[in-house]
């Protein structure tokens, strides 16, 4: 089993889908934001506030080197900007969870914890800027992805079925 790496914009559902995939497969899941938070013993929001974004990106780079060297048979979900690390392709099969910007924001707003979900993401504070970031990143996500799954209005279970089918075909 090769690693699977989920990439995609903030709030698209990488974490939720990863939690579903592990129920239906032998993968173990890890999340780069969770790794960073536990390494630093503080929240991403705090890291951005106290150290700035470049420091956070450096942590992502460190994690990417560790993933390439040491992690096997794992489903890795990543923060929305993690795809910029240089060795992404060497880590595993890249699966893009894709959805239009407005659908992503709608999805967050419909969540029972919507306020918390928005607050914890420094780059989602200004929706105009976030949309620009989305427009800048989307072609880069598409370019990198081995597999693209449109997750708009699909349940995590259906996304999981589609992903596992496509991964099987890809290997
Ligand atoms: C970021 C996405 C976040 C987190 C950080 C930066 C980004 O992860 O890594 O706030 O640059 O898109 P999610 O994609 O899980 O929100």
PDB file of C-alpha atoms and ligand atoms in Angstrom:
ATOM      1  CA  UNK A   1       0.000   0.000   0.000  1.00  0.00           C
ATOM      2  CA  UNK A   2       1.382   3.347  -1.080  1.00  0.00           C
ATOM      3  CA  UNK A   3       0.615   6.431   1.002  1.00  0.00           C
ATOM      4  CA  UNK A   4      -2.376   8.482  -0.074  1.00  0.00           C
ATOM      5  CA  UNK A   5      -2.085  12.249   0.322  1.00  0.00           C
ATOM      6  CA  UNK A   6      -5.196  14.409   0.443  1.00  0.00           C
ATOM      7  CA  UNK A   7      -4.721  17.911  -0.854  1.00  0.00           C
ATOM      8  CA  UNK A   8      -7.311  20.628  -1.364  1.00  0.00           C
ATOM      9  CA  UNK A   9      -8.528  23.963  -0.151  1.00  0.00           C
ATOM     10  CA  UNK A  10      -9.317  24.782   3.478  1.00  0.00           C
ATOM     11  CA  UNK A  11     -12.690  23.473   4.564  1.00  0.00           C
ATOM     12  CA  UNK A  12     -13.198  21.130   1.609  1.00  0.00           C
ATOM     13  CA  UNK A  13     -13.541  18.149   3.974  1.00  0.00           C
ATOM     14  CA  UNK A  14     -10.111  16.461   3.888  1.00  0.00           C
ATOM     15  CA  UNK A  15     -10.359  15.507   7.566  1.00  0.00           C
ATOM     16  CA  UNK A  16     -13.946  14.228   7.414  1.00  0.00           C
ATOM     17  CA  UNK A  17     -13.282  12.133   4.322  1.00  0.00           C
ATOM     18  CA  UNK A  18     -10.046  10.768   5.828  1.00  0.00           C
ATOM     19  CA  UNK A  19     -11.960   9.640   8.919  1.00  0.00           C
ATOM     20  CA  UNK A  20     -14.397   7.800   6.655  1.00  0.00           C
ATOM     21  CA  UNK A  21     -11.685   6.196   4.488  1.00  0.00           C
ATOM     22  CA  UNK A  22     -10.038   4.591   7.502  1.00  0.00           C
ATOM     23  CA  UNK A  23     -13.345   2.944   8.421  1.00  0.00           C
ATOM     24  CA  UNK A  24     -13.457   1.257   5.010  1.00  0.00           C
ATOM     25  CA  UNK A  25      -9.814   0.365   4.446  1.00  0.00           C
ATOM     26  CA  UNK A  26      -6.638  -0.750   6.171  1.00  0.00           C
ATOM     27  CA  UNK A  27      -5.157   2.733   6.122  1.00  0.00           C
ATOM     28  CA  UNK A  28      -4.174   4.592   9.264  1.00  0.00           C
ATOM     29  CA  UNK A  29      -4.707   8.332   8.995  1.00  0.00           C
ATOM     30  CA  UNK A  30      -2.529  11.233  10.044  1.00  0.00           C
ATOM     31  CA  UNK A  31      -2.977  14.947   9.487  1.00  0.00           C
ATOM     32  CA  UNK A  32      -0.126  17.417   8.919  1.00  0.00           C
ATOM     33  CA  UNK A  33      -1.866  20.206  10.879  1.00  0.00           C
ATOM     34  CA  UNK A  34      -2.353  17.848  13.852  1.00  0.00           C
ATOM     35  CA  UNK A  35       1.314  16.839  13.700  1.00  0.00           C
ATOM     36  CA  UNK A  36       2.374  20.487  13.682  1.00  0.00           C
ATOM     37  CA  UNK A  37       0.076  21.362  16.576  1.00  0.00           C
ATOM     38  CA  UNK A  38       1.372  18.531  18.702  1.00  0.00           C
ATOM     39  CA  UNK A  39       5.015  19.251  17.835  1.00  0.00           C
ATOM     40  CA  UNK A  40       4.539  22.876  18.793  1.00  0.00           C
ATOM     41  CA  UNK A  41       2.019  22.288  21.572  1.00  0.00           C
ATOM     42  CA  UNK A  42      -0.081  25.193  20.296  1.00  0.00           C
ATOM     43  CA  UNK A  43      -2.841  25.750  17.768  1.00  0.00           C
ATOM     44  CA  UNK A  44      -2.186  26.701  14.138  1.00  0.00           C
ATOM     45  CA  UNK A  45      -3.906  30.031  14.783  1.00  0.00           C
ATOM     46  CA  UNK A  46      -1.454  30.754  17.626  1.00  0.00           C
ATOM     47  CA  UNK A  47       1.532  29.709  15.509  1.00  0.00           C
ATOM     48  CA  UNK A  48       0.472  32.159  12.785  1.00  0.00           C
ATOM     49  CA  UNK A  49      -0.077  34.922  15.374  1.00  0.00           C
ATOM     50  CA  UNK A  50       3.103  34.362  17.344  1.00  0.00           C
ATOM     51  CA  UNK A  51       5.584  33.313  14.633  1.00  0.00           C
ATOM     52  CA  UNK A  52       4.044  34.275  11.312  1.00  0.00           C
ATOM     53  CA  UNK A  53       3.241  32.231   8.228  1.00  0.00           C
ATOM     54  CA  UNK A  54       6.835  31.561   7.020  1.00  0.00           C
ATOM     55  CA  UNK A  55       7.575  29.742  10.290  1.00  0.00           C
ATOM     56  CA  UNK A  56       4.485  27.564   9.780  1.00  0.00           C
ATOM     57  CA  UNK A  57       5.561  26.772   6.193  1.00  0.00           C
ATOM     58  CA  UNK A  58       8.984  25.732   7.477  1.00  0.00           C
ATOM     59  CA  UNK A  59       7.280  23.258   9.839  1.00  0.00           C
ATOM     60  CA  UNK A  60       5.293  21.881   6.889  1.00  0.00           C
ATOM     61  CA  UNK A  61       8.561  21.408   5.015  1.00  0.00           C
ATOM     62  CA  UNK A  62      10.120  19.540   7.959  1.00  0.00           C
ATOM     63  CA  UNK A  63       7.054  17.303   8.153  1.00  0.00           C
ATOM     64  CA  UNK A  64       7.210  16.623   4.407  1.00  0.00           C
ATOM     65  CA  UNK A  65      10.791  15.349   4.689  1.00  0.00           C
ATOM     66  CA  UNK A  66       9.848  13.104   7.574  1.00  0.00           C
ATOM     67  CA  UNK A  67       6.815  11.777   5.692  1.00  0.00           C
ATOM     68  CA  UNK A  68       8.902  10.928   2.642  1.00  0.00           C
ATOM     69  CA  UNK A  69      11.499   9.120   4.694  1.00  0.00           C
ATOM     70  CA  UNK A  70       9.538   7.413   7.414  1.00  0.00           C
ATOM     71  CA  UNK A  71       5.825   7.026   6.675  1.00  0.00           C
ATOM     72  CA  UNK A  72       4.342   4.073   4.778  1.00  0.00           C
ATOM     73  CA  UNK A  73       0.842   2.637   4.191  1.00  0.00           C
ATOM     74  CA  UNK A  74      -0.776   5.778   5.514  1.00  0.00           C
ATOM     75  CA  UNK A  75      -3.502   8.200   4.541  1.00  0.00           C
ATOM     76  CA  UNK A  76      -2.063  11.661   5.008  1.00  0.00           C
ATOM     77  CA  UNK A  77      -4.415  14.615   5.068  1.00  0.00           C
ATOM     78  CA  UNK A  78      -2.740  17.969   4.684  1.00  0.00           C
ATOM     79  CA  UNK A  79      -3.375  21.643   5.319  1.00  0.00           C
ATOM     80  CA  UNK A  80      -4.522  23.592   2.250  1.00  0.00           C
ATOM     81  CA  UNK A  81      -1.055  25.050   1.609  1.00  0.00           C
ATOM     82  CA  UNK A  82       0.979  21.908   2.252  1.00  0.00           C
ATOM     83  CA  UNK A  83       0.970  21.003  -1.453  1.00  0.00           C
ATOM     84  CA  UNK A  84       3.741  23.571  -1.972  1.00  0.00           C
ATOM     85  CA  UNK A  85       6.381  21.324  -0.381  1.00  0.00           C
ATOM     86  CA  UNK A  86       8.916  20.245  -2.985  1.00  0.00           C
ATOM     87  CA  UNK A  87       8.750  16.492  -2.409  1.00  0.00           C
ATOM     88  CA  UNK A  88       4.958  16.009  -2.454  1.00  0.00           C
ATOM     89  CA  UNK A  89       5.081  13.571  -5.381  1.00  0.00           C
ATOM     90  CA  UNK A  90       7.597  11.417  -3.536  1.00  0.00           C
ATOM     91  CA  UNK A  91       5.309  10.975  -0.532  1.00  0.00           C
ATOM     92  CA  UNK A  92       2.491   9.041  -2.202  1.00  0.00           C
ATOM     93  CA  UNK A  93      -0.555   9.100  -4.479  1.00  0.00           C
ATOM     94  CA  UNK A  94      -1.939  12.619  -4.516  1.00  0.00           C
ATOM     95  CA  UNK A  95      -5.703  12.877  -4.249  1.00  0.00           C
ATOM     96  CA  UNK A  96      -7.277  16.289  -4.746  1.00  0.00           C
ATOM     97  CA  UNK A  97     -10.585  16.883  -2.996  1.00  0.00           C
ATOM     98  CA  UNK A  98     -12.071  19.464  -5.306  1.00  0.00           C
ATOM     99  CA  UNK A  99     -15.028  21.813  -4.954  1.00  0.00           C
ATOM    100  CA  UNK A 100     -15.898  25.373  -6.023  1.00  0.00           C
ATOM    101  CA  UNK A 101     -14.997  28.134  -3.539  1.00  0.00           C
ATOM    102  CA  UNK A 102     -18.600  29.116  -2.808  1.00  0.00           C
ATOM    103  CA  UNK A 103     -19.592  25.509  -2.123  1.00  0.00           C
ATOM    104  CA  UNK A 104     -16.694  25.161   0.324  1.00  0.00           C
ATOM    105  CA  UNK A 105     -17.721  28.275   2.243  1.00  0.00           C
ATOM    106  CA  UNK A 106     -21.335  27.109   2.219  1.00  0.00           C
ATOM    107  CA  UNK A 107     -20.236  23.743   3.605  1.00  0.00           C
ATOM    108  CA  UNK A 108     -18.388  25.415   6.474  1.00  0.00           C
ATOM    109  CA  UNK A 109     -21.292  27.738   7.236  1.00  0.00           C
ATOM    110  CA  UNK A 110     -23.719  24.814   7.429  1.00  0.00           C
ATOM    111  CA  UNK A 111     -21.564  22.987   9.965  1.00  0.00           C
ATOM    112  CA  UNK A 112     -22.832  23.023  13.585  1.00  0.00           C
ATOM    113  CA  UNK A 113     -19.388  24.359  14.626  1.00  0.00           C
ATOM    114  CA  UNK A 114     -19.197  26.873  11.770  1.00  0.00           C
ATOM    115  CA  UNK A 115     -17.866  29.759  13.839  1.00  0.00           C
ATOM    116  CA  UNK A 116     -15.061  27.678  15.324  1.00  0.00           C
ATOM    117  CA  UNK A 117     -14.189  26.244  11.900  1.00  0.00           C
ATOM    118  CA  UNK A 118     -13.816  29.713  10.423  1.00  0.00           C
ATOM    119  CA  UNK A 119     -11.997  31.209  13.417  1.00  0.00           C
ATOM    120  CA  UNK A 120      -9.302  28.564  13.600  1.00  0.00           C
ATOM    121  CA  UNK A 121      -8.161  29.236  10.014  1.00  0.00           C
ATOM    122  CA  UNK A 122      -6.057  32.408   9.755  1.00  0.00           C
ATOM    123  CA  UNK A 123      -6.280  32.454   5.957  1.00  0.00           C
ATOM    124  CA  UNK A 124     -10.089  32.295   5.955  1.00  0.00           C
ATOM    125  CA  UNK A 125     -10.614  35.483   7.975  1.00  0.00           C
ATOM    126  CA  UNK A 126     -10.997  37.663   4.891  1.00  0.00           C
ATOM    127  CA  UNK A 127     -13.211  35.851   2.382  1.00  0.00           C
ATOM    128  CA  UNK A 128     -12.218  38.106  -0.513  1.00  0.00           C
ATOM    129  CA  UNK A 129      -8.551  37.275   0.015  1.00  0.00           C
ATOM    130  CA  UNK A 130      -9.411  33.612   0.574  1.00  0.00           C
ATOM    131  CA  UNK A 131     -11.170  33.510  -2.797  1.00  0.00           C
ATOM    132  CA  UNK A 132      -8.094  34.991  -4.467  1.00  0.00           C
ATOM    133  CA  UNK A 133      -5.966  32.359  -2.775  1.00  0.00           C
ATOM    134  CA  UNK A 134      -8.365  29.672  -4.001  1.00  0.00           C
ATOM    135  CA  UNK A 135      -8.164  30.964  -7.581  1.00  0.00           C
ATOM    136  CA  UNK A 136      -4.397  31.034  -7.398  1.00  0.00           C
ATOM    137  CA  UNK A 137      -4.107  27.548  -5.935  1.00  0.00           C
ATOM    138  CA  UNK A 138      -6.722  25.570  -7.803  1.00  0.00           C
ATOM    139  CA  UNK A 139      -4.759  25.185 -11.069  1.00  0.00           C
ATOM    140  CA  UNK A 140      -1.725  24.152  -9.017  1.00  0.00           C
ATOM    141  CA  UNK A 141      -3.749  21.555  -7.121  1.00  0.00           C
ATOM    142  CA  UNK A 142      -5.051  20.148 -10.422  1.00  0.00           C
ATOM    143  CA  UNK A 143      -1.591  20.058 -11.907  1.00  0.00           C
ATOM    144  CA  UNK A 144      -0.200  18.019  -9.019  1.00  0.00           C
ATOM    145  CA  UNK A 145      -3.084  15.611  -8.466  1.00  0.00           C
ATOM    146  CA  UNK A 146      -2.906  11.970  -9.564  1.00  0.00           C
ATOM    147  CA  UNK A 147      -6.599  11.626  -8.751  1.00  0.00           C
ATOM    148  CA  UNK A 148      -9.280  14.319  -8.606  1.00  0.00           C
ATOM    149  CA  UNK A 149     -12.518  13.803  -6.715  1.00  0.00           C
ATOM    150  CA  UNK A 150     -15.278  16.369  -6.906  1.00  0.00           C
ATOM    151  CA  UNK A 151     -16.671  16.323  -3.384  1.00  0.00           C
ATOM    152  CA  UNK A 152     -19.402  18.927  -3.885  1.00  0.00           C
ATOM    153  CA  UNK A 153     -22.670  17.832  -2.250  1.00  0.00           C
ATOM    154  CA  UNK A 154     -21.372  14.286  -1.781  1.00  0.00           C
ATOM    155  CA  UNK A 155     -21.394  12.423   1.522  1.00  0.00           C
ATOM    156  CA  UNK A 156     -18.086  11.370   3.039  1.00  0.00           C
ATOM    157  CA  UNK A 157     -19.145   7.752   2.398  1.00  0.00           C
ATOM    158  CA  UNK A 158     -19.639   8.372  -1.313  1.00  0.00           C
ATOM    159  CA  UNK A 159     -16.379  10.294  -1.571  1.00  0.00           C
ATOM    160  CA  UNK A 160     -14.640   7.383   0.131  1.00  0.00           C
ATOM    161  CA  UNK A 161     -16.061   4.823  -2.304  1.00  0.00           C
ATOM    162  CA  UNK A 162     -14.950   6.931  -5.246  1.00  0.00           C
ATOM    163  CA  UNK A 163     -11.479   7.508  -3.818  1.00  0.00           C
ATOM    164  CA  UNK A 164     -10.805   3.860  -2.985  1.00  0.00           C
ATOM    165  CA  UNK A 165     -11.989   2.791  -6.439  1.00  0.00           C
ATOM    166  CA  UNK A 166      -9.778   5.352  -8.174  1.00  0.00           C
ATOM    167  CA  UNK A 167      -6.759   4.546  -5.987  1.00  0.00           C
ATOM    168  CA  UNK A 168      -7.131   0.850  -6.797  1.00  0.00           C
ATOM    169  CA  UNK A 169      -7.176   1.652 -10.510  1.00  0.00           C
ATOM    170  CA  UNK A 170      -4.217   3.981 -10.186  1.00  0.00           C
ATOM    171  CA  UNK A 171      -1.855   1.548  -8.461  1.00  0.00           C
TER     172      UNK A 171
HETATM  173  C1  LIG B   1      -3.843  26.534   5.441  1.00  0.00           C
HETATM  174  C2  LIG B   1      -4.778  25.560   5.692  1.00  0.00           C
HETATM  175  C3  LIG B   1      -5.065  25.044   7.031  1.00  0.00           C
HETATM  176  C4  LIG B   1      -3.816  25.168   7.910  1.00  0.00           C
HETATM  177  C5  LIG B   1      -3.334  26.578   7.920  1.00  0.00           C
HETATM  178  C6  LIG B   1      -2.976  27.091   6.521  1.00  0.00           C
HETATM  179  C7  LIG B   1      -3.646  27.008   4.053  1.00  0.00           C
HETATM  180  O1  LIG B   1      -5.453  23.673   6.964  1.00  0.00           O
HETATM  181  O2  LIG B   1      -2.806  24.312   7.455  1.00  0.00           O
HETATM  182  O3  LIG B   1      -4.336  27.374   8.503  1.00  0.00           O
HETATM  183  O4  LIG B   1      -2.612  27.612   3.741  1.00  0.00           O
HETATM  184  O5  LIG B   1      -4.552  26.737   3.227  1.00  0.00           O
HETATM  185  P1  LIG B   1      -6.915  23.188   6.408  1.00  0.00           P
HETATM  186  O6  LIG B   1      -6.774  23.045   4.925  1.00  0.00           O
HETATM  187  O7  LIG B   1      -7.137  21.893   7.087  1.00  0.00           O
HETATM  188  O8  LIG B   1      -7.879  24.231   6.794  1.00  0.00           O
END
